[in-house]
mmCIF file of C-alpha atoms in Angstrom:
data_model
loop_
_atom_site.group_PDB
_atom_site.id
_atom_site.type_symbol
_atom_site.label_atom_id
_atom_site.label_comp_id
_atom_site.label_asym_id
_atom_site.label_seq_id
_atom_site.Cartn_x
_atom_site.Cartn_y
_atom_site.Cartn_z
ATOM 1 C CA UNK A 17 24.953 17.634 -65.041
ATOM 2 C CA UNK A 18 27.855 15.239 -65.107
ATOM 3 C CA UNK A 19 30.337 15.640 -62.239
ATOM 4 C CA UNK A 20 32.981 17.045 -64.592
ATOM 5 C CA UNK A 21 30.658 19.892 -65.685
ATOM 6 C CA UNK A 22 29.669 20.596 -62.086
ATOM 7 C CA UNK A 23 33.310 21.272 -61.183
ATOM 8 C CA UNK A 24 33.499 24.099 -63.717
ATOM 9 C CA UNK A 25 30.428 25.969 -62.439
ATOM 10 C CA UNK A 26 31.029 29.559 -61.363
ATOM 11 C CA UNK A 27 28.815 31.143 -58.709
ATOM 12 C CA UNK A 28 28.265 34.883 -58.488
ATOM 13 C CA UNK A 29 26.415 36.973 -55.982
ATOM 14 C CA UNK A 30 23.648 39.193 -57.304
ATOM 15 C CA UNK A 31 21.119 41.159 -55.317
ATOM 16 C CA UNK A 32 17.499 42.151 -55.830
ATOM 17 C CA UNK A 33 14.532 42.944 -53.629
ATOM 18 C CA UNK A 34 12.377 40.550 -55.646
ATOM 19 C CA UNK A 35 13.349 37.546 -57.750
ATOM 20 C CA UNK A 36 10.659 36.097 -59.990
ATOM 21 C CA UNK A 37 11.175 32.505 -61.124
ATOM 22 C CA UNK A 38 9.443 31.859 -64.444
ATOM 23 C CA UNK A 39 8.518 34.272 -67.204
ATOM 24 C CA UNK A 40 4.954 33.288 -68.058
ATOM 25 C CA UNK A 41 1.942 35.601 -67.748
ATOM 26 C CA UNK A 42 1.886 35.614 -63.937
ATOM 27 C CA UNK A 43 5.628 35.894 -63.393
ATOM 28 C CA UNK A 44 5.990 38.814 -65.790
ATOM 29 C CA UNK A 45 2.962 40.574 -64.292
ATOM 30 C CA UNK A 46 4.418 40.117 -60.789
ATOM 31 C CA UNK A 47 7.748 41.536 -61.955
ATOM 32 C CA UNK A 48 6.040 44.574 -63.497
ATOM 33 C CA UNK A 49 4.028 45.271 -60.359
ATOM 34 C CA UNK A 50 7.052 44.828 -58.066
ATOM 35 C CA UNK A 51 9.225 47.136 -60.182
ATOM 36 C CA UNK A 52 6.513 49.791 -60.382
ATOM 37 C CA UNK A 53 6.206 49.584 -56.580
ATOM 38 C CA UNK A 54 9.883 50.540 -56.342
ATOM 39 C CA UNK A 55 11.560 47.161 -55.841
ATOM 40 C CA UNK A 56 14.684 46.075 -57.656
ATOM 41 C CA UNK A 57 13.655 43.021 -59.667
ATOM 42 C CA UNK A 58 15.312 40.066 -61.368
ATOM 43 C CA UNK A 59 13.395 37.574 -63.495
ATOM 44 C CA UNK A 60 14.898 34.174 -64.292
ATOM 45 C CA UNK A 61 13.702 31.431 -66.600
ATOM 46 C CA UNK A 62 15.309 28.074 -67.323
ATOM 47 C CA UNK A 63 14.382 28.165 -71.007
ATOM 48 C CA UNK A 64 16.420 29.909 -73.749
ATOM 49 C CA UNK A 65 13.571 32.331 -74.545
ATOM 50 C CA UNK A 66 11.204 34.171 -72.225
ATOM 51 C CA UNK A 67 7.492 33.521 -71.974
ATOM 52 C CA UNK A 68 7.185 29.885 -70.977
ATOM 53 C CA UNK A 69 4.025 28.059 -72.007
ATOM 54 C CA UNK A 70 2.166 31.372 -71.895
ATOM 55 C CA UNK A 71 4.038 32.401 -75.028
ATOM 56 C CA UNK A 72 2.674 29.495 -77.056
ATOM 57 C CA UNK A 73 -0.838 29.039 -75.653
ATOM 58 C CA UNK A 74 -3.997 30.060 -77.512
ATOM 59 C CA UNK A 75 -4.061 33.604 -76.132
ATOM 60 C CA UNK A 76 -7.412 33.089 -74.409
ATOM 61 C CA UNK A 77 -8.212 34.710 -71.070
ATOM 62 C CA UNK A 78 -11.530 34.253 -69.264
ATOM 63 C CA UNK A 79 -13.151 37.388 -67.836
ATOM 64 C CA UNK A 80 -16.271 37.220 -65.664
ATOM 65 C CA UNK A 81 -19.010 39.857 -66.113
ATOM 66 C CA UNK A 82 -16.896 41.812 -68.576
ATOM 67 C CA UNK A 83 -18.033 44.819 -70.632
ATOM 68 C CA UNK A 84 -18.096 42.621 -73.774
ATOM 69 C CA UNK A 85 -20.433 40.172 -72.039
ATOM 70 C CA UNK A 86 -22.735 42.960 -70.826
ATOM 71 C CA UNK A 87 -22.791 44.540 -74.316
ATOM 72 C CA UNK A 88 -23.864 41.170 -75.787
ATOM 73 C CA UNK A 89 -26.448 40.524 -73.058
ATOM 74 C CA UNK A 90 -24.525 37.566 -71.616
ATOM 75 C CA UNK A 91 -25.337 37.004 -67.962
ATOM 76 C CA UNK A 92 -22.294 35.921 -65.965
ATOM 77 C CA UNK A 93 -21.222 35.989 -62.339
ATOM 78 C CA UNK A 94 -18.452 34.852 -60.041
ATOM 79 C CA UNK A 95 -20.848 32.200 -58.730
ATOM 80 C CA UNK A 96 -21.455 30.800 -62.238
ATOM 81 C CA UNK A 97 -17.716 30.873 -62.959
ATOM 82 C CA UNK A 98 -17.069 29.011 -59.706
ATOM 83 C CA UNK A 99 -19.728 26.428 -60.569
ATOM 84 C CA UNK A 100 -18.124 25.886 -63.989
ATOM 85 C CA UNK A 101 -14.582 25.538 -62.635
ATOM 86 C CA UNK A 102 -15.495 23.395 -59.656
ATOM 87 C CA UNK A 103 -17.449 21.052 -61.943
ATOM 88 C CA UNK A 104 -14.613 20.903 -64.503
ATOM 89 C CA UNK A 105 -12.126 20.343 -61.674
ATOM 90 C CA UNK A 106 -14.250 17.476 -60.318
ATOM 91 C CA UNK A 107 -14.155 19.030 -56.867
ATOM 92 C CA UNK A 108 -10.381 18.835 -56.585
ATOM 93 C CA UNK A 109 -9.787 22.570 -56.856
ATOM 94 C CA UNK A 110 -9.873 24.958 -53.884
ATOM 95 C CA UNK A 111 -13.146 26.930 -53.774
ATOM 96 C CA UNK A 112 -11.538 29.954 -52.091
ATOM 97 C CA UNK A 113 -8.912 30.194 -54.817
ATOM 98 C CA UNK A 114 -11.479 29.721 -57.582
ATOM 99 C CA UNK A 115 -13.575 32.518 -56.051
ATOM 100 C CA UNK A 116 -10.520 34.800 -55.817
ATOM 101 C CA UNK A 117 -9.701 34.044 -59.454
ATOM 102 C CA UNK A 118 -13.272 34.695 -60.551
ATOM 103 C CA UNK A 119 -13.377 38.065 -58.802
ATOM 104 C CA UNK A 120 -10.137 39.112 -60.474
ATOM 105 C CA UNK A 121 -10.546 37.878 -64.047
ATOM 106 C CA UNK A 122 -11.883 41.131 -65.484
ATOM 107 C CA UNK A 123 -9.441 43.351 -63.536
ATOM 108 C CA UNK A 124 -6.573 41.235 -64.950
ATOM 109 C CA UNK A 125 -7.823 41.569 -68.542
ATOM 110 C CA UNK A 126 -8.498 45.278 -68.021
ATOM 111 C CA UNK A 127 -4.940 45.738 -66.665
ATOM 112 C CA UNK A 128 -3.524 43.997 -69.735
ATOM 113 C CA UNK A 129 -5.453 46.339 -72.022
ATOM 114 C CA UNK A 130 -4.974 49.637 -70.209
ATOM 115 C CA UNK A 131 -1.526 49.137 -68.705
ATOM 116 C CA UNK A 132 0.165 47.021 -71.362
ATOM 117 C CA UNK A 133 -1.740 47.771 -74.547
ATOM 118 C CA UNK A 134 -2.722 44.158 -75.247
ATOM 119 C CA UNK A 135 -5.180 43.952 -78.127
ATOM 120 C CA UNK A 136 -8.026 41.435 -78.146
ATOM 121 C CA UNK A 137 -10.441 40.382 -80.887
ATOM 122 C CA UNK A 138 -13.984 41.788 -80.710
ATOM 123 C CA UNK A 139 -15.564 38.378 -80.188
ATOM 124 C CA UNK A 140 -15.873 36.286 -77.044
ATOM 125 C CA UNK A 141 -15.112 32.568 -77.049
ATOM 126 C CA UNK A 142 -16.854 29.861 -75.039
ATOM 127 C CA UNK A 143 -14.274 27.296 -74.061
ATOM 128 C CA UNK A 144 -15.039 23.770 -72.913
ATOM 129 C CA UNK A 145 -16.162 23.670 -69.312
ATOM 130 C CA UNK A 146 -17.520 27.228 -69.431
ATOM 131 C CA UNK A 147 -21.312 27.596 -69.527
ATOM 132 C CA UNK A 148 -21.210 31.024 -71.233
ATOM 133 C CA UNK A 149 -18.850 32.835 -73.619
ATOM 134 C CA UNK A 150 -16.342 34.696 -71.428
ATOM 135 C CA UNK A 151 -12.899 34.288 -72.974
ATOM 136 C CA UNK A 152 -11.051 37.107 -74.673
ATOM 137 C CA UNK A 153 -8.613 36.122 -77.438
ATOM 138 C CA UNK A 154 -5.534 38.157 -78.324
ATOM 139 C CA UNK A 155 -5.477 39.667 -81.804
ATOM 140 C CA UNK A 156 -2.591 37.330 -82.670
ATOM 141 C CA UNK A 157 -4.463 34.265 -81.422
ATOM 142 C CA UNK A 158 -1.560 33.254 -79.156
ATOM 143 C CA UNK A 159 -0.248 34.118 -75.724
ATOM 144 C CA UNK A 160 2.615 35.969 -77.408
ATOM 145 C CA UNK A 161 0.188 38.888 -77.750
ATOM 146 C CA UNK A 162 0.312 39.262 -73.946
ATOM 147 C CA UNK A 163 3.880 38.101 -73.250
ATOM 148 C CA UNK A 164 5.318 40.511 -75.838
ATOM 149 C CA UNK A 165 3.579 43.451 -74.169
ATOM 150 C CA UNK A 166 4.732 42.350 -70.715
ATOM 151 C CA UNK A 167 8.340 42.037 -71.905
ATOM 152 C CA UNK A 168 8.190 45.475 -73.524
ATOM 153 C CA UNK A 169 6.855 46.968 -70.285
ATOM 154 C CA UNK A 170 9.619 45.309 -68.257
ATOM 155 C CA UNK A 171 12.235 46.570 -70.701
ATOM 156 C CA UNK A 172 10.884 50.116 -70.323
ATOM 157 C CA UNK A 173 11.251 49.645 -66.545
ATOM 158 C CA UNK A 174 14.867 48.486 -66.918
ATOM 159 C CA UNK A 175 14.251 44.809 -66.113
ATOM 160 C CA UNK A 176 15.660 42.051 -68.323
ATOM 161 C CA UNK A 177 14.615 38.425 -68.164
ATOM 162 C CA UNK A 178 17.601 36.181 -67.464
ATOM 163 C CA UNK A 179 17.061 33.125 -69.611
ATOM 164 C CA UNK A 180 18.875 29.792 -69.271
ATOM 165 C CA UNK A 181 18.951 30.368 -65.494
ATOM 166 C CA UNK A 182 17.554 27.425 -63.547
ATOM 167 C CA UNK A 183 16.487 27.653 -59.908
ATOM 168 C CA UNK A 184 18.357 25.008 -57.922
ATOM 169 C CA UNK A 185 17.305 25.817 -54.375
ATOM 170 C CA UNK A 186 15.751 28.418 -52.108
ATOM 171 C CA UNK A 187 17.987 29.503 -49.230
ATOM 172 C CA UNK A 188 16.257 30.152 -45.916
ATOM 173 C CA UNK A 189 17.519 31.201 -42.494
ATOM 174 C CA UNK A 190 16.734 29.239 -39.314
ATOM 175 C CA UNK A 191 13.433 31.115 -38.951
ATOM 176 C CA UNK A 192 12.309 30.095 -42.442
ATOM 177 C CA UNK A 193 12.790 33.547 -44.011
ATOM 178 C CA UNK A 194 13.972 33.410 -47.620
ATOM 179 C CA UNK A 195 17.418 34.958 -47.891
ATOM 180 C CA UNK A 196 18.351 33.951 -51.405
ATOM 181 C CA UNK A 197 18.354 31.380 -54.122
ATOM 182 C CA UNK A 198 20.919 29.242 -55.903
ATOM 183 C CA UNK A 199 20.727 29.448 -59.676
ATOM 184 C CA UNK A 200 22.504 27.473 -62.365
ATOM 185 C CA UNK A 201 23.505 29.926 -65.086
ATOM 186 C CA UNK A 202 23.779 28.891 -68.744
ATOM 187 C CA UNK A 203 21.434 25.980 -68.105
ATOM 188 C CA UNK A 204 20.683 23.824 -71.142
ATOM 189 C CA UNK A 205 17.165 22.431 -70.965
ATOM 190 C CA UNK A 206 17.197 18.661 -70.627
ATOM 191 C CA UNK A 207 20.674 18.419 -69.088
#
């Protein structure tokens, strides 16, 4: 921001056990889990509406060895998923992380269905780079079908997403422990 605008900034102290920066699929899921575990939670996002790119994506989520695949006779495994992703990533991705992701794809989709009430179409989609159909698509055909359910769950837990709040810095003590963050409130994207 211009120096003149910076002089008019007002800083306020707020407290929370957990602060989630970003309100896409992962951030909202982390906030839900933290709140349900008993933590006080704040979610901030720099944009004027919650959901990030997750809100506008195609609503497709890959799930390895899912019930839909088994019902259709599609053979899938974490190893095949890893092969597909490592090949698509041209060896630049981290095999341990790809394996972790592969092992947790179905549990994540199952959580979205059972815990959030996300609705998916009956079909499976085979995206580029995948050797078998394994992607679930939301009934709406966009990520909003998941984000909306996550936001509703957070609201029921008493957590609001603070939009137009941009992370400026992470504050750490001498030992490296995070003690807080600095946030610019009423941030206008692009300024």
